Every structure is written in C-alpha cells, then in structure tokens.
Amino acid sequence: MFQLKDFEKCVFELSKLPGIGRKTATRLALFLLKMDKKDVLALTKSIEALKDKIRFCKICGSLTDEEICSICKDATRDKTTICVVEEAKDVILIENSGNYNGLYHVLGGRISPLDGITPDVLSFDKLISRIEEGNIKEIIIATNPDVDGETTAYYLKKILSDYSMLKITRIATGLAVGSHLEYSDEFAILKALENRREI
Ligand SMILES: [Zn+2]
C-alpha cells in the first residue's frame, strides 16, 4: 500500500481548516510541496505569530487571546468588585496570589507628570463607564505603593467620589512602601488585598 506519512499528516492538518475538505487539502499539500521553502516557512511563521499574538480584553484591559478575557467572562466571579491595577501583568500577579474573585480594570500605566503620563492617556473613562453601566459596589485601588502609584490612587479617589454608592478601598501597604506588586511574593499580595482599607 502506498503511504506517505508526513504528506498524510499535512493533509490531515489542512483539512481541519473551515471549507477545506480532504480533496482540497491534498491539492494544497501538493502545492506546498512545490513552493519555495522560504515561502512555506514564511507562511508557517506568520501563523505562529498570529497565534502568539495576545490581545487586551475589550472590557478590562487584561491580556487575552480572545476579545473578552476569561475573567470577565467567568460567571462565577463577583461582578460587583473591581480591582484597579496599573498594568496587565499585575492581574496575573494578583490572580496567582489565589484568593481574589472579583473583576479587574487595567489602567495601562500610572499618572506620572514627569514622564508626561497624564490621566487622559490612561483608561479612567472606561472605568467610569463600567461603573455607570454595572452594579459595582467596591473599587479596590491596587496601584503600586510608590509616588506615581499614590498619585494615581489619589486621582482615582477624587473622580470616584461622585459615586456615593461605591466603597473605595486601597490595598494595604503590607507591601512595604516603594515595593512594587511585581517584587512582592504571593502571600504579601494576598495580605495586601485582605487588609485593604476604605479611603
Ligand atoms: Zn477582561
């Protein structure tokens, strides 16, 4: 019996694509065989890059490979609490600490006048829209406990003061002053969240 294992494998993989039956997949595989190797490699590389491309969640700004991240989609999470962080990586850190079950909002940085980062380039507007749309009861401010992080926290408190139904809390600085979430261990992050205080 005539067998070409690698060829068959390629036909099998191609036939997983929508609208590609076995016949078309065979034709494509034969075509790939005839193509220049560099063109085939450019194709496989571009597919890999496509898959590797992570996006930002449309709602919260966390990293996702879909339009909406798994946290925003998760029906079991507490949709009344939003933890506001500076960067998408902070979401991963807090998630890894293991005990937070609310939602997130990624600002995309922190207010830093010296670096020319003013509130309008961060996603405060989006946060306000989420508060106005949803049934949000608590905002946890988890910006870093350094000068810029505190400036950002202060600004947040100010713009959120119009929403009297909101409880606004700040993570405890069990995280030593000046220490970023990034350099804190999971236990410290967990404690900082647990010991948050109303501001
Ligand atoms: Zn999200």
Short mmCIF file of C-alpha atoms and ligand atoms in Angstrom, two decimals:
data_model
loop_
_atom_site.label_atom_id
_atom_site.label_comp_id
_atom_site.label_asym_id
_atom_site.label_seq_id
_atom_site.Cartn_x
_atom_site.Cartn_y
_atom_site.Cartn_z
CA MET A 1 0.00 0.00 0.00
CA PHE A 2 1.24 3.44 -0.96
CA GLN A 3 1.92 5.53 2.14
CA LEU A 4 3.49 8.92 2.74
CA LYS A 5 3.26 9.59 6.45
CA ASP A 6 4.35 13.25 6.51
CA PHE A 7 2.26 14.07 3.48
CA GLU A 8 -0.80 12.49 5.05
CA LYS A 9 -0.20 14.39 8.28
CA CYS A 10 -0.07 17.68 6.39
CA VAL A 11 -3.30 16.83 4.52
CA PHE A 12 -4.92 15.93 7.84
CA GLU A 13 -3.89 19.24 9.44
CA LEU A 14 -5.00 21.30 6.46
CA SER A 15 -8.36 19.56 6.33
CA LYS A 16 -9.11 20.93 9.82
CA LEU A 17 -9.48 24.39 8.29
CA PRO A 18 -13.02 25.55 7.50
CA GLY A 19 -14.17 24.81 4.00
CA ILE A 20 -11.20 22.58 3.30
CA GLY A 21 -12.16 19.01 2.54
CA ARG A 22 -9.77 16.15 2.01
CA LYS A 23 -9.56 16.73 -1.73
CA THR A 24 -8.67 20.41 -1.39
CA ALA A 25 -6.26 19.63 1.45
CA THR A 26 -4.44 17.14 -0.80
CA ARG A 27 -4.24 19.72 -3.57
CA LEU A 28 -2.88 22.34 -1.12
CA ALA A 29 -0.32 19.92 0.30
CA LEU A 30 0.91 19.14 -3.22
CA PHE A 31 1.11 22.86 -3.89
CA LEU A 32 3.11 23.48 -0.68
CA LEU A 33 5.48 20.74 -1.74
CA LYS A 34 6.20 22.59 -4.94
CA MET A 35 6.58 26.02 -3.28
CA ASP A 36 9.93 27.54 -2.36
CA LYS A 37 10.96 26.51 1.12
CA LYS A 38 11.36 30.12 2.25
CA ASP A 39 7.78 30.92 1.25
CA VAL A 40 6.47 27.91 3.14
CA LEU A 41 8.48 28.92 6.19
CA ALA A 42 7.18 32.50 5.94
CA LEU A 43 3.67 31.06 5.96
CA THR A 44 4.20 28.83 8.99
CA LYS A 45 5.96 31.65 10.81
CA SER A 46 3.10 34.05 10.17
CA ILE A 47 0.61 31.50 11.51
CA GLU A 48 2.70 31.08 14.63
CA ALA A 49 2.91 34.83 15.14
CA LEU A 50 -0.83 35.10 14.71
CA LYS A 51 -1.37 32.53 17.43
CA ASP A 52 1.19 34.09 19.72
CA LYS A 53 -0.39 37.50 19.49
CA ILE A 54 -2.07 38.25 22.70
CA ARG A 55 -4.66 40.97 22.84
CA PHE A 56 -6.04 43.22 25.53
CA CYS A 57 -9.51 42.42 26.82
CA LYS A 58 -12.06 44.88 25.49
CA ILE A 59 -13.68 45.25 28.88
CA CYS A 60 -10.92 45.21 31.48
CA GLY A 61 -7.68 45.58 29.52
CA SER A 62 -6.12 42.32 30.74
CA LEU A 63 -4.20 40.10 28.40
CA THR A 64 -6.29 37.71 26.42
CA ASP A 65 -6.22 35.79 23.21
CA GLU A 66 -9.90 36.48 22.74
CA GLU A 67 -11.92 39.65 22.58
CA ILE A 68 -13.09 39.29 26.16
CA CYS A 69 -10.84 37.70 28.76
CA SER A 70 -11.66 34.59 30.75
CA ILE A 71 -12.05 36.60 33.97
CA CYS A 72 -14.66 38.98 32.53
CA LYS A 73 -16.48 36.01 31.03
CA ASP A 74 -16.43 33.93 34.20
CA ALA A 75 -19.96 33.82 35.60
CA THR A 76 -18.73 32.65 39.00
CA ARG A 77 -16.73 35.81 39.66
CA ASP A 78 -18.01 38.62 41.82
CA LYS A 79 -19.13 41.26 39.33
CA THR A 80 -19.68 43.89 41.99
CA THR A 81 -15.99 44.37 42.79
CA ILE A 82 -13.34 45.81 40.51
CA CYS A 83 -9.67 45.79 41.40
CA VAL A 84 -7.89 48.63 39.58
CA VAL A 85 -4.28 47.93 38.62
CA GLU A 86 -1.65 49.74 36.61
CA GLU A 87 -0.58 47.06 34.16
CA ALA A 88 -1.92 43.84 32.72
CA LYS A 89 0.88 41.93 34.39
CA ASP A 90 -0.48 42.98 37.80
CA VAL A 91 -3.62 40.96 37.05
CA ILE A 92 -1.50 37.85 36.66
CA LEU A 93 0.28 38.57 39.95
CA ILE A 94 -2.95 39.03 41.87
CA GLU A 95 -4.54 36.01 40.19
CA ASN A 96 -1.54 33.92 41.21
CA SER A 97 -1.95 35.03 44.82
CA GLY A 98 -5.06 32.94 44.59
CA ASN A 99 -7.82 34.47 46.64
CA TYR A 100 -9.35 37.32 44.67
CA ASN A 101 -12.64 36.59 42.97
CA GLY A 102 -13.74 39.95 41.61
CA LEU A 103 -13.07 41.68 38.32
CA TYR A 104 -10.17 43.88 37.23
CA HIS A 105 -9.58 47.13 35.46
CA VAL A 106 -6.18 47.78 33.88
CA LEU A 107 -5.32 51.47 33.63
CA GLY A 108 -2.47 50.94 31.21
CA GLY A 109 0.05 52.75 33.39
CA ARG A 110 0.02 55.32 36.17
CA ILE A 111 -0.11 59.06 36.32
CA SER A 112 3.42 60.33 36.05
CA PRO A 113 3.68 64.01 35.18
CA LEU A 114 7.47 63.76 34.92
CA ASP A 115 7.14 61.12 32.24
CA GLY A 116 4.34 63.03 30.54
CA ILE A 117 1.71 60.49 31.52
CA THR A 118 -1.44 62.42 32.25
CA PRO A 119 -4.84 60.96 33.21
CA ASP A 120 -6.24 61.28 29.69
CA VAL A 121 -3.89 58.61 28.30
CA LEU A 122 -4.99 56.07 30.90
CA SER A 123 -8.29 54.20 30.84
CA PHE A 124 -10.14 56.11 33.57
CA ASP A 125 -13.02 56.86 31.18
CA LYS A 126 -13.58 53.19 30.58
CA LEU A 127 -13.63 52.53 34.30
CA ILE A 128 -16.25 55.23 34.81
CA SER A 129 -18.37 53.69 32.03
CA ARG A 130 -18.14 50.30 33.70
CA ILE A 131 -19.24 51.81 37.00
CA GLU A 132 -22.14 53.59 35.35
CA GLU A 133 -23.24 50.53 33.41
CA GLY A 134 -22.88 47.89 36.04
CA ASN A 135 -23.80 47.06 39.55
CA ILE A 136 -20.39 47.87 41.03
CA LYS A 137 -20.19 48.14 44.80
CA GLU A 138 -16.49 48.23 45.54
CA ILE A 139 -13.42 49.59 43.80
CA ILE A 140 -10.13 48.28 45.13
CA ILE A 141 -7.25 50.53 44.20
CA ALA A 142 -4.21 48.33 43.73
CA THR A 143 -1.81 50.75 42.13
CA ASN A 144 1.75 50.41 43.36
CA PRO A 145 2.67 51.98 46.71
CA ASP A 146 5.16 54.47 45.31
CA VAL A 147 4.86 58.15 44.39
CA ASP A 148 3.22 57.69 40.99
CA GLY A 149 1.05 54.85 42.24
CA GLU A 150 -0.15 57.00 45.14
CA THR A 151 -0.79 59.96 42.84
CA THR A 152 -2.88 57.67 40.65
CA ALA A 153 -4.75 56.31 43.68
CA TYR A 154 -5.48 59.84 44.86
CA TYR A 155 -6.77 60.85 41.43
CA LEU A 156 -8.98 57.77 41.32
CA LYS A 157 -10.45 58.51 44.72
CA LYS A 158 -11.21 62.03 43.57
CA ILE A 159 -13.01 61.07 40.36
CA LEU A 160 -14.88 58.26 42.11
CA SER A 161 -16.14 60.47 44.92
CA ASP A 162 -19.14 61.40 42.73
CA TYR A 163 -20.39 57.85 43.07
CA SER A 164 -21.56 57.77 46.63
CA MET A 165 -22.76 54.16 46.45
CA LEU A 166 -19.21 52.99 45.90
CA LYS A 167 -16.96 51.67 48.59
CA ILE A 168 -13.43 52.70 47.68
CA THR A 169 -10.60 50.74 49.20
CA ARG A 170 -6.84 50.79 48.88
CA ILE A 171 -4.66 47.71 49.21
CA ALA A 172 -2.79 47.64 52.50
CA THR A 173 0.83 48.52 52.42
CA GLY A 174 1.78 45.23 53.98
CA LEU A 175 3.58 45.73 50.75
CA ALA A 176 6.39 47.90 52.04
CA VAL A 177 6.26 51.45 50.80
CA GLY A 178 8.03 51.66 47.49
CA SER A 179 7.79 47.97 46.78
CA HIS A 180 6.01 47.10 43.58
CA LEU A 181 3.48 44.31 43.28
CA GLU A 182 5.95 42.78 40.89
CA TYR A 183 8.57 42.24 43.55
CA SER A 184 6.21 41.06 46.24
CA ASP A 185 5.55 37.43 46.92
CA GLU A 186 2.10 35.93 46.55
CA PHE A 187 1.48 35.90 50.28
CA ALA A 188 2.27 39.62 50.58
CA ILE A 189 -0.11 40.41 47.74
CA LEU A 190 -2.79 38.25 49.31
CA LYS A 191 -2.37 40.03 52.66
CA ALA A 192 -2.34 43.45 51.00
CA LEU A 193 -5.68 42.65 49.41
CA GLU A 194 -7.19 41.14 52.53
CA ASN A 195 -6.13 44.08 54.67
CA ARG A 196 -7.35 46.73 52.29
CA ARG A 197 -8.87 49.73 53.95
CA GLU A 198 -11.54 52.15 52.99
CA ILE A 199 -10.29 55.53 51.81
ZN ZN B 1 -11.43 41.22 30.83
#
